[in-house]
Amino acid sequence: PTELETLSGSVRSMRSDDVAGAASLHRSVFPDYFLTHMGQRFLERFYADFVDRGTNYGFVAVSGGELAGAVVGTVDSGGFYDGFYRRHFPSLALALAGRILVDPYIRRNLAGRMGHVRHALRSIGARRQEVSPADKPADPGQVPARLLSIGVHPDWRGSGLAEQLVDRYCKALWEDGWERVGLSVRPENQRAIAFYEKTGWQRAGASARSVQYTRSTMPATGGPR
């Protein structure tokens, strides 16, 4: 088998011992993103929420004991962020205050993240129920399943690994009854946009801050759920 075929056999669910590696991979793949500037510990808290949580999904590809790629997503993004902020609010608030003091990037881009800050404040006393396929919105224009982040180590770019990770994530959604998935990407991230448009994602909208895409989760073979 080729090296990529061998690696595809190592695409598996994210485990707790993958969290630090996934956070480090995120920092190397997205060096100029807000979450990256929040630091390694913040990212580890973020990725830990995709290990063994019912409405969240995380998958990694491993090569030589190191993470070659990772993909995470959720079928309840509102519930995900509510729970994340409730569990970590004191430490996140302290981390944000510290980063504001030392990181000009955080200061320049904080205004664009105020929606998340308000969400965090509202979530402290809020309670949400997890969703199931039976609870999906009746409006077919809504896509509750979201791909939140995908990263591939530079050594594996152009190998097809990103597509394998997306396919594994979509297969899990399909098996759980979710027929479509969406995502958003920054307009300046032309590499990602080219990848999504090449691999079957359909543009669903755009703004000055993001481009929206959706796609079917049905496997190419049309296999059972």
PDB file of N, CA and C in Angstrom, residues 167-209:
ATOM      1  N   ASP A 167     -14.153  12.936   5.053  1.00  0.00           N
ATOM      2  CA  ASP A 167     -15.012  11.784   4.745  1.00  0.00           C
ATOM      3  C   ASP A 167     -15.306  10.966   5.997  1.00  0.00           C
ATOM      4  N   ARG A 168     -14.303  10.811   6.875  1.00  0.00           N
ATOM      5  CA  ARG A 168     -14.525  10.041   8.100  1.00  0.00           C
ATOM      6  C   ARG A 168     -15.515  10.757   9.007  1.00  0.00           C
ATOM      7  N   TYR A 169     -15.388  12.065   9.097  1.00  0.00           N
ATOM      8  CA  TYR A 169     -16.319  12.849   9.902  1.00  0.00           C
ATOM      9  C   TYR A 169     -17.731  12.774   9.330  1.00  0.00           C
ATOM     10  N   CYS A 170     -17.853  12.939   8.015  1.00  0.00           N
ATOM     11  CA  CYS A 170     -19.174  12.882   7.392  1.00  0.00           C
ATOM     12  C   CYS A 170     -19.795  11.492   7.526  1.00  0.00           C
ATOM     13  N   LYS A 171     -18.988  10.448   7.452  1.00  0.00           N
ATOM     14  CA  LYS A 171     -19.496   9.095   7.619  1.00  0.00           C
ATOM     15  C   LYS A 171     -20.111   8.918   9.011  1.00  0.00           C
ATOM     16  N   ALA A 172     -19.441   9.460  10.030  1.00  0.00           N
ATOM     17  CA  ALA A 172     -19.972   9.362  11.394  1.00  0.00           C
ATOM     18  C   ALA A 172     -21.299  10.114  11.507  1.00  0.00           C
ATOM     19  N   LEU A 173     -21.385  11.288  10.892  1.00  0.00           N
ATOM     20  CA  LEU A 173     -22.636  12.036  10.911  1.00  0.00           C
ATOM     21  C   LEU A 173     -23.742  11.246  10.217  1.00  0.00           C
ATOM     22  N   TRP A 174     -23.434  10.702   9.057  1.00  0.00           N
ATOM     23  CA  TRP A 174     -24.410   9.936   8.284  1.00  0.00           C
ATOM     24  C   TRP A 174     -24.939   8.751   9.100  1.00  0.00           C
ATOM     25  N   GLU A 175     -24.044   8.049   9.746  1.00  0.00           N
ATOM     26  CA  GLU A 175     -24.446   6.893  10.542  1.00  0.00           C
ATOM     27  C   GLU A 175     -25.333   7.292  11.719  1.00  0.00           C
ATOM     28  N   ASP A 176     -25.193   8.534  12.188  1.00  0.00           N
ATOM     29  CA  ASP A 176     -26.007   9.010  13.299  1.00  0.00           C
ATOM     30  C   ASP A 176     -27.263   9.744  12.835  1.00  0.00           C
ATOM     31  N   GLY A 177     -27.505   9.749  11.534  1.00  0.00           N
ATOM     32  CA  GLY A 177     -28.755  10.308  11.021  1.00  0.00           C
ATOM     33  C   GLY A 177     -28.709  11.740  10.541  1.00  0.00           C
ATOM     34  N   TRP A 178     -27.533  12.316  10.425  1.00  0.00           N
ATOM     35  CA  TRP A 178     -27.391  13.702   9.960  1.00  0.00           C
ATOM     36  C   TRP A 178     -27.030  13.690   8.480  1.00  0.00           C
ATOM     37  N   GLU A 179     -27.884  14.277   7.659  1.00  0.00           N
ATOM     38  CA  GLU A 179     -27.730  14.155   6.208  1.00  0.00           C
ATOM     39  C   GLU A 179     -26.920  15.271   5.575  1.00  0.00           C
ATOM     40  N   ARG A 180     -26.757  16.400   6.274  1.00  0.00           N
ATOM     41  CA  ARG A 180     -25.969  17.492   5.718  1.00  0.00           C
ATOM     42  C   ARG A 180     -25.101  18.096   6.807  1.00  0.00           C
ATOM     43  N   VAL A 181     -24.018  18.720   6.380  1.00  0.00           N
ATOM     44  CA  VAL A 181     -23.093  19.367   7.301  1.00  0.00           C
ATOM     45  C   VAL A 181     -22.683  20.700   6.692  1.00  0.00           C
ATOM     46  N   GLY A 182     -22.423  21.672   7.540  1.00  0.00           N
ATOM     47  CA  GLY A 182     -22.003  22.979   7.074  1.00  0.00           C
ATOM     48  C   GLY A 182     -20.704  23.414   7.736  1.00  0.00           C
ATOM     49  N   LEU A 183     -20.143  24.486   7.207  1.00  0.00           N
ATOM     50  CA  LEU A 183     -18.941  25.090   7.796  1.00  0.00           C
ATOM     51  C   LEU A 183     -18.830  26.525   7.327  1.00  0.00           C
ATOM     52  N   SER A 184     -17.950  27.272   7.990  1.00  0.00           N
ATOM     53  CA  SER A 184     -17.618  28.619   7.537  1.00  0.00           C
ATOM     54  C   SER A 184     -16.107  28.746   7.472  1.00  0.00           C
ATOM     55  N   VAL A 185     -15.630  29.577   6.566  1.00  0.00           N
ATOM     56  CA  VAL A 185     -14.196  29.758   6.360  1.00  0.00           C
ATOM     57  C   VAL A 185     -13.948  31.232   6.089  1.00  0.00           C
ATOM     58  N   ARG A 186     -12.798  31.742   6.515  1.00  0.00           N
ATOM     59  CA  ARG A 186     -12.469  33.135   6.278  1.00  0.00           C
ATOM     60  C   ARG A 186     -12.241  33.383   4.788  1.00  0.00           C
ATOM     61  N   PRO A 187     -12.730  34.505   4.258  1.00  0.00           N
ATOM     62  CA  PRO A 187     -12.604  34.761   2.817  1.00  0.00           C
ATOM     63  C   PRO A 187     -11.170  34.763   2.312  1.00  0.00           C
ATOM     64  N   GLU A 188     -10.226  35.161   3.153  1.00  0.00           N
ATOM     65  CA  GLU A 188      -8.832  35.216   2.709  1.00  0.00           C
ATOM     66  C   GLU A 188      -8.157  33.854   2.694  1.00  0.00           C
ATOM     67  N   ASN A 189      -8.817  32.831   3.237  1.00  0.00           N
ATOM     68  CA  ASN A 189      -8.215  31.494   3.272  1.00  0.00           C
ATOM     69  C   ASN A 189      -8.499  30.780   1.949  1.00  0.00           C
ATOM     70  N   GLN A 190      -7.807  31.217   0.909  1.00  0.00           N
ATOM     71  CA  GLN A 190      -8.079  30.701  -0.424  1.00  0.00           C
ATOM     72  C   GLN A 190      -7.695  29.229  -0.573  1.00  0.00           C
ATOM     73  N   ARG A 191      -6.712  28.762   0.157  1.00  0.00           N
ATOM     74  CA  ARG A 191      -6.348  27.342   0.102  1.00  0.00           C
ATOM     75  C   ARG A 191      -7.528  26.477   0.560  1.00  0.00           C
ATOM     76  N   ALA A 192      -8.144  26.871   1.684  1.00  0.00           N
ATOM     77  CA  ALA A 192      -9.272  26.105   2.197  1.00  0.00           C
ATOM     78  C   ALA A 192     -10.463  26.195   1.257  1.00  0.00           C
ATOM     79  N   ILE A 193     -10.737  27.383   0.740  1.00  0.00           N
ATOM     80  CA  ILE A 193     -11.864  27.556  -0.175  1.00  0.00           C
ATOM     81  C   ILE A 193     -11.684  26.687  -1.411  1.00  0.00           C
ATOM     82  N   ALA A 194     -10.473  26.658  -1.958  1.00  0.00           N
ATOM     83  CA  ALA A 194     -10.216  25.816  -3.137  1.00  0.00           C
ATOM     84  C   ALA A 194     -10.434  24.344  -2.800  1.00  0.00           C
ATOM     85  N   PHE A 195     -10.015  23.925  -1.603  1.00  0.00           N
ATOM     86  CA  PHE A 195     -10.208  22.531  -1.191  1.00  0.00           C
ATOM     87  C   PHE A 195     -11.687  22.194  -1.093  1.00  0.00           C
ATOM     88  N   TYR A 196     -12.479  23.048  -0.434  1.00  0.00           N
ATOM     89  CA  TYR A 196     -13.891  22.747  -0.258  1.00  0.00           C
ATOM     90  C   TYR A 196     -14.622  22.708  -1.602  1.00  0.00           C
ATOM     91  N   GLU A 197     -14.316  23.649  -2.476  1.00  0.00           N
ATOM     92  CA  GLU A 197     -15.016  23.675  -3.763  1.00  0.00           C
ATOM     93  C   GLU A 197     -14.594  22.520  -4.656  1.00  0.00           C
ATOM     94  N   LYS A 198     -13.397  22.000  -4.443  1.00  0.00           N
ATOM     95  CA  LYS A 198     -12.921  20.863  -5.226  1.00  0.00           C
ATOM     96  C   LYS A 198     -13.510  19.546  -4.729  1.00  0.00           C
ATOM     97  N   THR A 199     -13.902  19.500  -3.459  1.00  0.00           N
ATOM     98  CA  THR A 199     -14.295  18.223  -2.864  1.00  0.00           C
ATOM     99  C   THR A 199     -15.787  18.128  -2.561  1.00  0.00           C
ATOM    100  N   GLY A 200     -16.606  18.871  -3.299  1.00  0.00           N
ATOM    101  CA  GLY A 200     -18.046  18.647  -3.247  1.00  0.00           C
ATOM    102  C   GLY A 200     -18.850  19.523  -2.315  1.00  0.00           C
ATOM    103  N   TRP A 201     -18.231  20.522  -1.692  1.00  0.00           N
ATOM    104  CA  TRP A 201     -18.984  21.452  -0.864  1.00  0.00           C
ATOM    105  C   TRP A 201     -19.634  22.507  -1.754  1.00  0.00           C
ATOM    106  N   GLN A 202     -20.848  22.916  -1.387  1.00  0.00           N
ATOM    107  CA  GLN A 202     -21.561  23.945  -2.152  1.00  0.00           C
ATOM    108  C   GLN A 202     -21.618  25.235  -1.344  1.00  0.00           C
ATOM    109  N   ARG A 203     -21.306  26.334  -2.015  1.00  0.00           N
ATOM    110  CA  ARG A 203     -21.336  27.625  -1.324  1.00  0.00           C
ATOM    111  C   ARG A 203     -22.776  27.976  -0.980  1.00  0.00           C
ATOM    112  N   ALA A 204     -23.002  28.337   0.300  1.00  0.00           N
ATOM    113  CA  ALA A 204     -24.350  28.620   0.776  1.00  0.00           C
ATOM    114  C   ALA A 204     -24.546  30.083   1.148  1.00  0.00           C
ATOM    115  N   GLY A 205     -23.489  30.869   1.162  1.00  0.00           N
ATOM    116  CA  GLY A 205     -23.593  32.272   1.519  1.00  0.00           C
ATOM    117  C   GLY A 205     -22.221  32.843   1.798  1.00  0.00           C
ATOM    118  N   ALA A 206     -22.169  34.162   1.912  1.00  0.00           N
ATOM    119  CA  ALA A 206     -20.890  34.818   2.177  1.00  0.00           C
ATOM    120  C   ALA A 206     -21.140  36.174   2.814  1.00  0.00           C
ATOM    121  N   SER A 207     -20.162  36.600   3.604  1.00  0.00           N
ATOM    122  CA  SER A 207     -20.176  37.928   4.194  1.00  0.00           C
ATOM    123  C   SER A 207     -18.748  38.447   4.187  1.00  0.00           C
ATOM    124  N   ALA A 208     -18.548  39.615   4.753  1.00  0.00           N
ATOM    125  CA  ALA A 208     -17.195  40.169   4.809  1.00  0.00           C
ATOM    126  C   ALA A 208     -16.293  39.336   5.703  1.00  0.00           C
ATOM    127  N   ARG A 209     -16.876  38.571   6.643  1.00  0.00           N
ATOM    128  CA  ARG A 209     -16.089  37.836   7.620  1.00  0.00           C
ATOM    129  C   ARG A 209     -15.981  36.346   7.335  1.00  0.00           C
TER     130      ARG A 209
END
